XYZ file of C-alpha atoms in Angstrom:
112
model
C 28.790 35.590 -43.679
C 28.590 37.940 -40.708
C 30.791 39.213 -37.931
C 29.229 38.588 -34.516
C 31.119 40.046 -31.562
C 30.339 41.212 -28.066
C 32.410 44.305 -28.834
C 30.352 47.402 -29.662
C 29.314 47.420 -33.316
C 30.963 50.791 -33.953
C 34.358 49.404 -32.851
C 33.897 46.148 -34.769
C 33.106 48.110 -37.929
C 36.257 50.215 -37.441
C 38.399 47.079 -37.023
C 36.909 45.350 -40.076
C 37.340 48.497 -42.179
C 40.882 49.122 -40.927
C 41.949 45.689 -42.173
C 39.937 46.047 -45.419
C 37.824 42.963 -44.645
C 34.406 44.482 -45.279
C 33.970 42.848 -48.675
C 34.082 39.415 -47.021
C 31.050 40.023 -44.791
C 27.385 40.700 -45.408
C 27.079 42.496 -42.094
C 28.732 43.326 -38.806
C 26.826 42.759 -35.575
C 27.953 43.655 -32.105
C 26.700 45.153 -28.907
C 25.393 48.664 -28.495
C 27.293 51.246 -26.471
C 24.618 50.988 -23.769
C 25.460 47.280 -23.322
C 22.507 45.897 -25.296
C 23.402 42.541 -26.891
C 26.792 42.360 -25.136
C 25.984 38.729 -24.333
C 27.039 36.582 -27.323
C 24.059 34.250 -26.925
C 21.664 37.187 -27.050
C 23.531 38.579 -30.055
C 23.419 35.309 -31.997
C 19.708 34.950 -31.274
C 19.158 38.541 -32.420
C 21.020 37.973 -35.702
C 19.162 34.738 -36.447
C 15.789 36.353 -35.761
C 16.601 39.661 -37.468
C 17.672 37.914 -40.673
C 15.130 35.099 -40.522
C 17.941 32.565 -40.728
C 17.340 28.843 -40.760
C 19.166 27.467 -37.703
C 19.901 24.208 -39.533
C 21.983 26.045 -42.144
C 23.754 28.446 -39.755
C 27.215 27.805 -38.334
C 29.209 29.804 -35.797
C 32.977 29.942 -36.229
C 34.840 30.705 -33.029
C 38.145 30.349 -31.261
C 36.960 30.202 -27.627
C 34.625 27.975 -25.661
C 32.240 30.898 -25.175
C 31.558 30.998 -28.921
C 30.793 27.290 -28.961
C 28.612 27.404 -25.843
C 26.484 30.190 -27.326
C 26.121 28.325 -30.620
C 24.913 25.255 -28.723
C 22.454 27.396 -26.704
C 21.064 28.802 -29.955
C 20.744 25.414 -31.653
C 23.275 26.037 -34.410
C 26.356 24.121 -35.527
C 29.790 25.403 -34.612
C 33.313 25.209 -35.925
C 36.069 25.604 -33.385
C 39.252 26.974 -34.949
C 42.770 26.300 -33.765
C 44.371 29.517 -34.929
C 42.883 31.718 -32.208
C 43.116 31.930 -28.432
C 41.396 28.705 -27.347
C 42.948 25.263 -27.355
C 41.545 22.268 -29.200
C 40.647 20.665 -25.865
C 38.774 23.780 -24.739
C 36.734 23.832 -27.942
C 36.090 20.079 -27.993
C 35.060 20.115 -24.312
C 32.594 22.939 -25.064
C 30.922 20.706 -27.667
C 32.085 22.109 -30.986
C 30.412 20.405 -33.927
C 33.562 20.538 -36.071
C 37.183 21.508 -35.475
C 39.570 23.082 -37.988
C 43.121 23.688 -36.858
C 44.011 26.137 -39.627
C 42.454 28.697 -41.935
C 43.221 26.325 -44.806
C 41.137 23.583 -43.139
C 38.313 26.047 -42.480
C 38.227 27.144 -46.106
C 38.218 23.504 -47.218
C 35.293 22.835 -44.850
C 33.232 25.594 -46.448
C 34.161 24.527 -49.991
C 33.226 20.872 -49.467
């Protein structure tokens, strides 16, 4: 499991460490301070290629339509979550593969 954010990696790492979440992730990926990989689609593609991931087993979890759109562009499944900023309609309209309205539902999805 990885963090993928358009925020600069250095800031994402600080946020993850501040909230003691580092043990939950295998890596943190973001943009560079010079703007490289600030586009989420470019970042997702970079992560998939860098790690040699199989697109059929990858899934992007996001709370906004932009997350879902970039997952679709990169040929991976997506899970729209209802506990963030986007609405269910926004996520469904963007083409989310699955929708989980709560963290409990998301955990159940991964444990199925």
